[in-house]
Amino acid sequence: MRWFTSDTHFGHANILKFEPNRPWDETHQMNVGLVERLAAPLSAGDELWHLGDIALGYLNATLPFLAMVGVPVTLVAGNHDRLHPYHGERAERFIEVYREKCQLADLVLTNTRLTLVDGTEVQVSHFPYPDPSRAGREDRHGRLVGDKFAEWRPVDEGGWLLCGHVHGSWRQRARQINVGVDAWGGRPVSEEELVELIKQGPADLGSLPWV
């Protein structure tokens, strides 16, 4: 079975301030706790898709936490992953670092498509679809602010999208499903759950509690 997650932010102390529902007091507890929660439902023969923002800080110490889940992992890179093309020419030199430290089975640098077990084709990206409400907005100084990730967002063609990036802001928004740990109480999302949500149709769903 395929499972999905994103936005673990291993080693990121400030994430405990930005996402206060995470049930830990310090970073090492969080790192170990996330691995335990991600690995708990996984079995031999499963695979995990991580939709970006694995870790921050000293990568030699933080990236290996993803390998500890014990199943093959496919990474779809996010903006905090230093190998994402968003980071320019320097990104390329991190590709092998991530492959080795995370023991990746496969790597997608930007966006891709996936066919689920029921035949539904979905787009897969770290980023949600473009948000028209952000286009041309002004900052507090009256300057127009664009979307700095616009180049990397998937194009909304009317289909479903699996994404991360928004942490605990929402679990589902219309045809977008956020698989991030902060939307699902720290656990990965099974492909079966995603198929069921898609069958139920577009909806707006909030984050699940951490337990």
PDB file of C-alpha atoms in Angstrom, residues 111-202:
ATOM      1  CA  ASN A 111       5.494  17.977  -9.553  1.00  0.00           C
ATOM      2  CA  THR A 112       4.197  14.700 -10.935  1.00  0.00           C
ATOM      3  CA  ARG A 113       1.043  12.671 -11.589  1.00  0.00           C
ATOM      4  CA  LEU A 114      -0.094   9.443 -10.010  1.00  0.00           C
ATOM      5  CA  THR A 115      -2.843   6.927 -10.716  1.00  0.00           C
ATOM      6  CA  LEU A 116      -4.530   5.692  -7.542  1.00  0.00           C
ATOM      7  CA  VAL A 117      -5.710   2.127  -7.009  1.00  0.00           C
ATOM      8  CA  ASP A 118      -9.226   2.907  -8.239  1.00  0.00           C
ATOM      9  CA  GLY A 119      -7.920   4.438 -11.486  1.00  0.00           C
ATOM     10  CA  THR A 120      -8.249   8.091 -10.422  1.00  0.00           C
ATOM     11  CA  GLU A 121      -5.408  10.233 -11.757  1.00  0.00           C
ATOM     12  CA  VAL A 122      -4.188  12.932  -9.382  1.00  0.00           C
ATOM     13  CA  GLN A 123      -1.540  15.591  -9.515  1.00  0.00           C
ATOM     14  CA  VAL A 124       1.081  15.419  -6.767  1.00  0.00           C
ATOM     15  CA  SER A 125       3.014  18.454  -5.560  1.00  0.00           C
ATOM     16  CA  HIS A 126       4.375  20.011  -2.420  1.00  0.00           C
ATOM     17  CA  PHE A 127       2.357  23.109  -3.285  1.00  0.00           C
ATOM     18  CA  PRO A 128      -1.402  23.663  -3.514  1.00  0.00           C
ATOM     19  CA  TYR A 129      -2.960  25.135  -6.630  1.00  0.00           C
ATOM     20  CA  PRO A 130      -2.475  28.888  -7.168  1.00  0.00           C
ATOM     21  CA  ASP A 131      -4.591  31.041  -4.867  1.00  0.00           C
ATOM     22  CA  PRO A 132      -6.279  33.798  -6.896  1.00  0.00           C
ATOM     23  CA  SER A 133      -6.879  35.788  -3.712  1.00  0.00           C
ATOM     24  CA  ARG A 134      -3.121  36.330  -3.364  1.00  0.00           C
ATOM     25  CA  ALA A 135      -2.619  37.677  -6.870  1.00  0.00           C
ATOM     26  CA  GLY A 136      -1.725  41.352  -6.793  1.00  0.00           C
ATOM     27  CA  ARG A 137      -2.239  41.779  -3.049  1.00  0.00           C
ATOM     28  CA  GLU A 138      -0.434  44.610  -1.278  1.00  0.00           C
ATOM     29  CA  ASP A 139       1.897  44.406   1.697  1.00  0.00           C
ATOM     30  CA  ARG A 140       1.715  46.829   4.640  1.00  0.00           C
ATOM     31  CA  HIS A 141       3.757  49.344   2.675  1.00  0.00           C
ATOM     32  CA  GLY A 142       1.339  49.305  -0.241  1.00  0.00           C
ATOM     33  CA  ARG A 143       3.671  47.367  -2.533  1.00  0.00           C
ATOM     34  CA  LEU A 144       2.290  44.622  -4.761  1.00  0.00           C
ATOM     35  CA  VAL A 145       3.305  41.193  -3.562  1.00  0.00           C
ATOM     36  CA  GLY A 146       3.402  38.221  -5.889  1.00  0.00           C
ATOM     37  CA  ASP A 147       3.433  34.521  -5.119  1.00  0.00           C
ATOM     38  CA  LYS A 148       7.106  33.560  -4.837  1.00  0.00           C
ATOM     39  CA  PHE A 149       6.236  29.917  -5.478  1.00  0.00           C
ATOM     40  CA  ALA A 150       3.985  30.574  -8.503  1.00  0.00           C
ATOM     41  CA  GLU A 151       6.457  29.005 -10.917  1.00  0.00           C
ATOM     42  CA  TRP A 152       6.397  25.730  -9.036  1.00  0.00           C
ATOM     43  CA  ARG A 153       2.688  25.351  -8.302  1.00  0.00           C
ATOM     44  CA  PRO A 154       0.697  22.799 -10.307  1.00  0.00           C
ATOM     45  CA  VAL A 155      -1.814  24.089 -12.847  1.00  0.00           C
ATOM     46  CA  ASP A 156      -5.437  23.542 -11.856  1.00  0.00           C
ATOM     47  CA  GLU A 157      -6.874  21.563 -14.761  1.00  0.00           C
ATOM     48  CA  GLY A 158     -10.035  20.598 -12.897  1.00  0.00           C
ATOM     49  CA  GLY A 159      -8.670  17.419 -11.331  1.00  0.00           C
ATOM     50  CA  TRP A 160      -7.594  16.356  -7.857  1.00  0.00           C
ATOM     51  CA  LEU A 161      -4.347  17.322  -6.172  1.00  0.00           C
ATOM     52  CA  LEU A 162      -2.373  15.795  -3.309  1.00  0.00           C
ATOM     53  CA  CYS A 163      -0.192  18.429  -1.655  1.00  0.00           C
ATOM     54  CA  GLY A 164       1.436  19.718   1.509  1.00  0.00           C
ATOM     55  CA  HIS A 165       2.910  23.138   2.359  1.00  0.00           C
ATOM     56  CA  VAL A 166      -0.059  24.531   4.285  1.00  0.00           C
ATOM     57  CA  HIS A 167       0.610  22.542   7.482  1.00  0.00           C
ATOM     58  CA  GLY A 168      -2.464  22.621   9.733  1.00  0.00           C
ATOM     59  CA  SER A 169      -4.413  25.282   7.819  1.00  0.00           C
ATOM     60  CA  TRP A 170      -6.745  22.745   6.219  1.00  0.00           C
ATOM     61  CA  ARG A 171      -6.954  19.025   5.425  1.00  0.00           C
ATOM     62  CA  GLN A 172      -9.052  19.329   2.289  1.00  0.00           C
ATOM     63  CA  ARG A 173      -9.981  22.348   0.218  1.00  0.00           C
ATOM     64  CA  ALA A 174     -12.300  21.577  -2.688  1.00  0.00           C
ATOM     65  CA  ARG A 175     -10.297  19.142  -4.896  1.00  0.00           C
ATOM     66  CA  GLN A 176      -7.049  19.530  -2.945  1.00  0.00           C
ATOM     67  CA  ILE A 177      -6.044  17.121  -0.172  1.00  0.00           C
ATOM     68  CA  ASN A 178      -3.264  18.183   2.180  1.00  0.00           C
ATOM     69  CA  VAL A 179      -1.385  15.101   3.403  1.00  0.00           C
ATOM     70  CA  GLY A 180       0.832  17.019   5.852  1.00  0.00           C
ATOM     71  CA  VAL A 181       1.482  15.683   9.352  1.00  0.00           C
ATOM     72  CA  ASP A 182      -0.090  18.768  10.931  1.00  0.00           C
ATOM     73  CA  ALA A 183      -3.383  18.106   9.135  1.00  0.00           C
ATOM     74  CA  TRP A 184      -3.535  14.406  10.045  1.00  0.00           C
ATOM     75  CA  GLY A 185      -2.420  14.340  13.677  1.00  0.00           C
ATOM     76  CA  GLY A 186       1.106  13.286  12.788  1.00  0.00           C
ATOM     77  CA  ARG A 187       0.223  10.110  10.942  1.00  0.00           C
ATOM     78  CA  PRO A 188       0.562   9.245   7.247  1.00  0.00           C
ATOM     79  CA  VAL A 189      -2.503   9.018   5.014  1.00  0.00           C
ATOM     80  CA  SER A 190      -3.251   5.747   3.263  1.00  0.00           C
ATOM     81  CA  GLU A 191      -4.116   5.571  -0.410  1.00  0.00           C
ATOM     82  CA  GLU A 192      -7.435   3.986   0.578  1.00  0.00           C
ATOM     83  CA  GLU A 193      -8.328   7.040   2.677  1.00  0.00           C
ATOM     84  CA  LEU A 194      -7.479   9.351  -0.212  1.00  0.00           C
ATOM     85  CA  VAL A 195      -9.627   7.333  -2.612  1.00  0.00           C
ATOM     86  CA  GLU A 196     -12.553   7.551  -0.169  1.00  0.00           C
ATOM     87  CA  LEU A 197     -12.206  11.332   0.214  1.00  0.00           C
ATOM     88  CA  ILE A 198     -12.152  11.748  -3.546  1.00  0.00           C
ATOM     89  CA  LYS A 199     -15.265   9.555  -3.902  1.00  0.00           C
ATOM     90  CA  GLN A 200     -17.058  11.839  -1.441  1.00  0.00           C
ATOM     91  CA  GLY A 201     -16.293  14.800  -3.694  1.00  0.00           C
ATOM     92  CA  PRO A 202     -14.964  18.324  -3.162  1.00  0.00           C
TER      93      PRO A 202
END
